[in-house]
Amino acid sequence: MTNQMGNVDTAVKASHKTVISREKEIGEEAERPSGPVGLDIGTSHIVMAQNKGKNIHTVKQLNAFFTIPYSKFTKKILVENDVTFFEKNDQFYILGYSAENFANMFSTNTRRTMEKGLLSAREDEGITVLQAIINTLINKPKNEGEVICFSIPGQPIDSPNSTIYHESVIKMFLSSLGFRPISVNEGLATVMSELAEDNFTGIGISMGGGMCNVCLSYLSVPVITYSIQKGGDYVDYMVGASVGEPATKIKTIKESGLNLNRSPKNRVETGLHIYYDDLINSLLHSLQDVLHSSDKIPKIAKPIPIALAGGTVLAGGFREHFEKALNDVNLPIEISEVRIAEDTLNTTAKGAMVMALSEDI
């Protein structure tokens, strides 16, 4: 019992630590972790987090791939340029950030191992590719049975899809590497990362590429968890379809300085404003419906915060738009404030890391 409580104290202290983040460098070898690991397996990115000294260190890889035909000459060029790839069925599978470079050169979209937060049923080699991308970040741990907490989405309320297959495939793969895998809801990971000062009580919302994940937590207990299968990819796809541009190009424009508080200057920005508002409204109305239909909501003495994380919340003016839309819904719980996570792209990985520390025995 003493060791378990010590682990919890270590985890709580870690939730206050600063995240030192970086992107996976081309040609860099995967790490062999020593100690618990947090792993955010998102539609857009995969992020590994480790507790190191005074900080939590994260490494990020793009969860995408691109295929090109096999040739000996091409293989030589790829190897000489440290491009991350593997070969199968007379094709090269270009992985991670290298894949994005290829897609931009060909003015087309990368392919994804995941769609709307779950393993893609449209990619025959999706599982193999996802495992290869994870392997660019982590290898077998130095100590067999090391704890790894990995993120999983909540059950979608707007789709018949189940998360069971997705969770089981990832758990089996991580077990084969020698880890002791434990899944953690992505919304709860946001709570664990951002709401330590509130006794881990509040609503954590992770707005990623494929999904928005929601968790109402009371004293770190996930009371309600769910997801909607709309996220940043939905915005990119719908705007692209509206203006006749690839979603990859829309994503690049979106991430280069979109400000929702500034009047749009062109068709693309107009589309981004429209579909950001559509996403926020869909999310908040789902929250209203789920909370009102639940009989699990605890009696909480004071207003609770909402913590927002994920790449989708990075747009300038996002919080203001979210707060304005929040005023138009009727929630059975009083909200004290809306916070943007300190490091939105690494929040889930940090929260998973906190959980891994608490589970380490």
mmCIF file with all atom_site columns, C-alpha atoms in Angstrom, residues 190-308:
data_model
loop_
_atom_site.group_PDB
_atom_site.id
_atom_site.type_symbol
_atom_site.label_atom_id
_atom_site.label_alt_id
_atom_site.label_comp_id
_atom_site.label_asym_id
_atom_site.label_entity_id
_atom_site.label_seq_id
_atom_site.pdbx_PDB_ins_code
_atom_site.Cartn_x
_atom_site.Cartn_y
_atom_site.Cartn_z
_atom_site.occupancy
_atom_site.B_iso_or_equiv
_atom_site.pdbx_formal_charge
_atom_site.auth_seq_id
_atom_site.auth_comp_id
_atom_site.auth_asym_id
_atom_site.auth_atom_id
_atom_site.pdbx_PDB_model_num
ATOM 1   C CA . THR A 1 190 ? -6.702  15.572 -20.489 1.00 0.00 ? 190 THR A CA 1
ATOM 2   C CA . VAL A 1 191 ? -8.095  15.765 -16.944 1.00 0.00 ? 191 VAL A CA 1
ATOM 3   C CA . MET A 1 192 ? -5.017  14.038 -15.500 1.00 0.00 ? 192 MET A CA 1
ATOM 4   C CA . SER A 1 193 ? -2.722  16.446 -17.315 1.00 0.00 ? 193 SER A CA 1
ATOM 5   C CA . GLU A 1 194 ? -4.535  19.720 -16.681 1.00 0.00 ? 194 GLU A CA 1
ATOM 6   C CA . LEU A 1 195 ? -6.792  19.550 -13.595 1.00 0.00 ? 195 LEU A CA 1
ATOM 7   C CA . ALA A 1 196 ? -4.493  18.613 -10.707 1.00 0.00 ? 196 ALA A CA 1
ATOM 8   C CA . GLU A 1 197 ? -5.289  21.924 -8.955  1.00 0.00 ? 197 GLU A CA 1
ATOM 9   C CA . ASP A 1 198 ? -8.995  21.028 -9.148  1.00 0.00 ? 198 ASP A CA 1
ATOM 10  C CA . ASN A 1 199 ? -8.538  17.573 -7.568  1.00 0.00 ? 199 ASN A CA 1
ATOM 11  C CA . PHE A 1 200 ? -8.902  16.090 -11.059 1.00 0.00 ? 200 PHE A CA 1
ATOM 12  C CA . THR A 1 201 ? -12.539 17.176 -11.146 1.00 0.00 ? 201 THR A CA 1
ATOM 13  C CA . GLY A 1 202 ? -13.934 18.737 -14.289 1.00 0.00 ? 202 GLY A CA 1
ATOM 14  C CA . ILE A 1 203 ? -14.570 18.109 -17.959 1.00 0.00 ? 203 ILE A CA 1
ATOM 15  C CA . GLY A 1 204 ? -11.630 17.165 -20.149 1.00 0.00 ? 204 GLY A CA 1
ATOM 16  C CA . ILE A 1 205 ? -12.126 17.519 -23.902 1.00 0.00 ? 205 ILE A CA 1
ATOM 17  C CA . SER A 1 206 ? -9.493  16.411 -26.382 1.00 0.00 ? 206 SER A CA 1
ATOM 18  C CA . MET A 1 207 ? -10.174 17.765 -29.870 1.00 0.00 ? 207 MET A CA 1
ATOM 19  C CA . GLY A 1 208 ? -7.881  15.848 -32.191 1.00 0.00 ? 208 GLY A CA 1
ATOM 20  C CA . GLY A 1 209 ? -7.767  15.078 -35.868 1.00 0.00 ? 209 GLY A CA 1
ATOM 21  C CA . GLY A 1 210 ? -10.333 12.288 -35.988 1.00 0.00 ? 210 GLY A CA 1
ATOM 22  C CA . MET A 1 211 ? -12.492 12.792 -32.909 1.00 0.00 ? 211 MET A CA 1
ATOM 23  C CA . CYS A 1 212 ? -13.520 14.944 -30.012 1.00 0.00 ? 212 CYS A CA 1
ATOM 24  C CA . ASN A 1 213 ? -13.198 12.938 -26.787 1.00 0.00 ? 213 ASN A CA 1
ATOM 25  C CA . VAL A 1 214 ? -15.075 14.029 -23.670 1.00 0.00 ? 214 VAL A CA 1
ATOM 26  C CA . CYS A 1 215 ? -14.722 12.958 -20.037 1.00 0.00 ? 215 CYS A CA 1
ATOM 27  C CA . LEU A 1 216 ? -16.566 14.233 -16.967 1.00 0.00 ? 216 LEU A CA 1
ATOM 28  C CA . SER A 1 217 ? -14.296 13.327 -14.061 1.00 0.00 ? 217 SER A CA 1
ATOM 29  C CA . TYR A 1 218 ? -14.935 13.511 -10.317 1.00 0.00 ? 218 TYR A CA 1
ATOM 30  C CA . LEU A 1 219 ? -11.820 13.173 -8.146  1.00 0.00 ? 219 LEU A CA 1
ATOM 31  C CA . SER A 1 220 ? -10.052 11.418 -11.060 1.00 0.00 ? 220 SER A CA 1
ATOM 32  C CA . VAL A 1 221 ? -12.917 8.932  -11.556 1.00 0.00 ? 221 VAL A CA 1
ATOM 33  C CA . PRO A 1 222 ? -14.263 8.984  -15.132 1.00 0.00 ? 222 PRO A CA 1
ATOM 34  C CA . VAL A 1 223 ? -18.010 9.384  -14.548 1.00 0.00 ? 223 VAL A CA 1
ATOM 35  C CA . ILE A 1 224 ? -19.010 9.911  -18.191 1.00 0.00 ? 224 ILE A CA 1
ATOM 36  C CA . THR A 1 225 ? -16.886 9.287  -21.285 1.00 0.00 ? 225 THR A CA 1
ATOM 37  C CA . TYR A 1 226 ? -17.851 9.447  -24.948 1.00 0.00 ? 226 TYR A CA 1
ATOM 38  C CA . SER A 1 227 ? -16.705 10.787 -28.295 1.00 0.00 ? 227 SER A CA 1
ATOM 39  C CA . ILE A 1 228 ? -18.038 12.277 -31.498 1.00 0.00 ? 228 ILE A CA 1
ATOM 40  C CA . GLN A 1 229 ? -16.383 11.331 -34.782 1.00 0.00 ? 229 GLN A CA 1
ATOM 41  C CA . LYS A 1 230 ? -15.728 14.893 -35.858 1.00 0.00 ? 230 LYS A CA 1
ATOM 42  C CA . GLY A 1 231 ? -12.411 16.669 -35.438 1.00 0.00 ? 231 GLY A CA 1
ATOM 43  C CA . GLY A 1 232 ? -9.746  18.582 -37.297 1.00 0.00 ? 232 GLY A CA 1
ATOM 44  C CA . ASP A 1 233 ? -9.823  16.157 -40.243 1.00 0.00 ? 233 ASP A CA 1
ATOM 45  C CA . TYR A 1 234 ? -13.538 16.804 -40.639 1.00 0.00 ? 234 TYR A CA 1
ATOM 46  C CA . VAL A 1 235 ? -12.850 20.532 -40.893 1.00 0.00 ? 235 VAL A CA 1
ATOM 47  C CA . ASP A 1 236 ? -10.037 19.971 -43.424 1.00 0.00 ? 236 ASP A CA 1
ATOM 48  C CA . TYR A 1 237 ? -12.081 17.579 -45.560 1.00 0.00 ? 237 TYR A CA 1
ATOM 49  C CA . MET A 1 238 ? -15.257 19.677 -45.619 1.00 0.00 ? 238 MET A CA 1
ATOM 50  C CA . VAL A 1 239 ? -13.422 22.900 -46.423 1.00 0.00 ? 239 VAL A CA 1
ATOM 51  C CA . GLY A 1 240 ? -11.383 21.131 -49.114 1.00 0.00 ? 240 GLY A CA 1
ATOM 52  C CA . ALA A 1 241 ? -14.516 19.657 -50.670 1.00 0.00 ? 241 ALA A CA 1
ATOM 53  C CA . SER A 1 242 ? -16.168 23.092 -50.599 1.00 0.00 ? 242 SER A CA 1
ATOM 54  C CA . VAL A 1 243 ? -13.326 24.986 -52.315 1.00 0.00 ? 243 VAL A CA 1
ATOM 55  C CA . GLY A 1 244 ? -11.833 22.215 -54.480 1.00 0.00 ? 244 GLY A CA 1
ATOM 56  C CA . GLU A 1 245 ? -8.499  21.760 -52.695 1.00 0.00 ? 245 GLU A CA 1
ATOM 57  C CA . PRO A 1 246 ? -6.831  18.685 -51.105 1.00 0.00 ? 246 PRO A CA 1
ATOM 58  C CA . ALA A 1 247 ? -7.427  18.323 -47.371 1.00 0.00 ? 247 ALA A CA 1
ATOM 59  C CA . THR A 1 248 ? -3.644  18.243 -46.821 1.00 0.00 ? 248 THR A CA 1
ATOM 60  C CA . LYS A 1 249 ? -3.373  21.739 -48.312 1.00 0.00 ? 249 LYS A CA 1
ATOM 61  C CA . ILE A 1 250 ? -6.253  23.014 -46.155 1.00 0.00 ? 250 ILE A CA 1
ATOM 62  C CA . LYS A 1 251 ? -4.530  21.562 -43.086 1.00 0.00 ? 251 LYS A CA 1
ATOM 63  C CA . THR A 1 252 ? -1.325  23.445 -43.947 1.00 0.00 ? 252 THR A CA 1
ATOM 64  C CA . ILE A 1 253 ? -3.230  26.723 -44.360 1.00 0.00 ? 253 ILE A CA 1
ATOM 65  C CA . LYS A 1 254 ? -5.159  26.112 -41.124 1.00 0.00 ? 254 LYS A CA 1
ATOM 66  C CA . GLU A 1 255 ? -1.981  25.519 -39.144 1.00 0.00 ? 255 GLU A CA 1
ATOM 67  C CA . SER A 1 256 ? -0.116  28.520 -40.563 1.00 0.00 ? 256 SER A CA 1
ATOM 68  C CA . GLY A 1 257 ? -1.895  31.130 -38.465 1.00 0.00 ? 257 GLY A CA 1
ATOM 69  C CA . LEU A 1 258 ? -5.698  30.878 -38.664 1.00 0.00 ? 258 LEU A CA 1
ATOM 70  C CA . ASN A 1 259 ? -7.412  33.380 -36.358 1.00 0.00 ? 259 ASN A CA 1
ATOM 71  C CA . LEU A 1 260 ? -11.129 32.845 -35.816 1.00 0.00 ? 260 LEU A CA 1
ATOM 72  C CA . ASN A 1 261 ? -11.464 36.345 -34.322 1.00 0.00 ? 261 ASN A CA 1
ATOM 73  C CA . ARG A 1 262 ? -10.361 37.911 -37.598 1.00 0.00 ? 262 ARG A CA 1
ATOM 74  C CA . SER A 1 263 ? -12.698 38.289 -40.569 1.00 0.00 ? 263 SER A CA 1
ATOM 75  C CA . PRO A 1 264 ? -11.896 35.728 -43.303 1.00 0.00 ? 264 PRO A CA 1
ATOM 76  C CA . LYS A 1 265 ? -9.907  37.040 -46.267 1.00 0.00 ? 265 LYS A CA 1
ATOM 77  C CA . ASN A 1 266 ? -10.691 34.357 -48.845 1.00 0.00 ? 266 ASN A CA 1
ATOM 78  C CA . ARG A 1 267 ? -12.777 31.268 -49.615 1.00 0.00 ? 267 ARG A CA 1
ATOM 79  C CA . VAL A 1 268 ? -10.554 28.918 -47.618 1.00 0.00 ? 268 VAL A CA 1
ATOM 80  C CA . GLU A 1 269 ? -10.660 31.068 -44.476 1.00 0.00 ? 269 GLU A CA 1
ATOM 81  C CA . THR A 1 270 ? -14.420 31.477 -44.885 1.00 0.00 ? 270 THR A CA 1
ATOM 82  C CA . GLY A 1 271 ? -14.789 27.716 -45.031 1.00 0.00 ? 271 GLY A CA 1
ATOM 83  C CA . LEU A 1 272 ? -12.563 27.253 -41.982 1.00 0.00 ? 272 LEU A CA 1
ATOM 84  C CA . HIS A 1 273 ? -14.686 29.688 -39.951 1.00 0.00 ? 273 HIS A CA 1
ATOM 85  C CA . ILE A 1 274 ? -17.901 27.925 -40.987 1.00 0.00 ? 274 ILE A CA 1
ATOM 86  C CA . TYR A 1 275 ? -16.738 24.406 -40.176 1.00 0.00 ? 275 TYR A CA 1
ATOM 87  C CA . TYR A 1 276 ? -14.967 25.333 -36.944 1.00 0.00 ? 276 TYR A CA 1
ATOM 88  C CA . ASP A 1 277 ? -18.252 26.776 -35.697 1.00 0.00 ? 277 ASP A CA 1
ATOM 89  C CA . ASP A 1 278 ? -20.068 23.667 -36.920 1.00 0.00 ? 278 ASP A CA 1
ATOM 90  C CA . LEU A 1 279 ? -17.625 21.422 -35.018 1.00 0.00 ? 279 LEU A CA 1
ATOM 91  C CA . ILE A 1 280 ? -17.883 23.433 -31.783 1.00 0.00 ? 280 ILE A CA 1
ATOM 92  C CA . ASN A 1 281 ? -21.680 23.492 -31.930 1.00 0.00 ? 281 ASN A CA 1
ATOM 93  C CA . SER A 1 282 ? -21.875 19.749 -32.626 1.00 0.00 ? 282 SER A CA 1
ATOM 94  C CA . LEU A 1 283 ? -19.586 19.049 -29.667 1.00 0.00 ? 283 LEU A CA 1
ATOM 95  C CA . LEU A 1 284 ? -21.432 21.263 -27.179 1.00 0.00 ? 284 LEU A CA 1
ATOM 96  C CA . HIS A 1 285 ? -24.874 20.032 -28.174 1.00 0.00 ? 285 HIS A CA 1
ATOM 97  C CA . SER A 1 286 ? -23.658 16.463 -27.753 1.00 0.00 ? 286 SER A CA 1
ATOM 98  C CA . LEU A 1 287 ? -22.398 17.384 -24.269 1.00 0.00 ? 287 LEU A CA 1
ATOM 99  C CA . GLN A 1 288 ? -25.764 18.919 -23.423 1.00 0.00 ? 288 GLN A CA 1
ATOM 100 C CA . ASP A 1 289 ? -27.649 15.826 -24.607 1.00 0.00 ? 289 ASP A CA 1
ATOM 101 C CA . VAL A 1 290 ? -25.350 13.299 -22.885 1.00 0.00 ? 290 VAL A CA 1
ATOM 102 C CA . LEU A 1 291 ? -25.307 15.086 -19.522 1.00 0.00 ? 291 LEU A CA 1
ATOM 103 C CA . HIS A 1 292 ? -29.061 15.621 -19.471 1.00 0.00 ? 292 HIS A CA 1
ATOM 104 C CA . SER A 1 293 ? -29.732 11.973 -20.304 1.00 0.00 ? 293 SER A CA 1
ATOM 105 C CA . SER A 1 294 ? -27.357 10.587 -17.666 1.00 0.00 ? 294 SER A CA 1
ATOM 106 C CA . ASP A 1 295 ? -28.249 9.509  -14.142 1.00 0.00 ? 295 ASP A CA 1
ATOM 107 C CA . LYS A 1 296 ? -24.587 9.201  -13.139 1.00 0.00 ? 296 LYS A CA 1
ATOM 108 C CA . ILE A 1 297 ? -23.772 12.859 -12.578 1.00 0.00 ? 297 ILE A CA 1
ATOM 109 C CA . PRO A 1 298 ? -22.482 13.384 -9.017  1.00 0.00 ? 298 PRO A CA 1
ATOM 110 C CA . LYS A 1 299 ? -23.562 16.286 -6.845  1.00 0.00 ? 299 LYS A CA 1
ATOM 111 C CA . ILE A 1 300 ? -20.668 18.711 -7.142  1.00 0.00 ? 300 ILE A CA 1
ATOM 112 C CA . ALA A 1 301 ? -20.631 21.569 -4.648  1.00 0.00 ? 301 ALA A CA 1
ATOM 113 C CA . LYS A 1 302 ? -19.055 24.195 -6.876  1.00 0.00 ? 302 LYS A CA 1
ATOM 114 C CA . PRO A 1 303 ? -18.656 25.026 -10.582 1.00 0.00 ? 303 PRO A CA 1
ATOM 115 C CA . ILE A 1 304 ? -16.117 22.927 -12.478 1.00 0.00 ? 304 ILE A CA 1
ATOM 116 C CA . PRO A 1 305 ? -13.691 23.846 -15.278 1.00 0.00 ? 305 PRO A CA 1
ATOM 117 C CA . ILE A 1 306 ? -13.553 22.619 -18.854 1.00 0.00 ? 306 ILE A CA 1
ATOM 118 C CA . ALA A 1 307 ? -10.033 21.842 -20.084 1.00 0.00 ? 307 ALA A CA 1
ATOM 119 C CA . LEU A 1 308 ? -9.561  21.835 -23.874 1.00 0.00 ? 308 LEU A CA 1
#
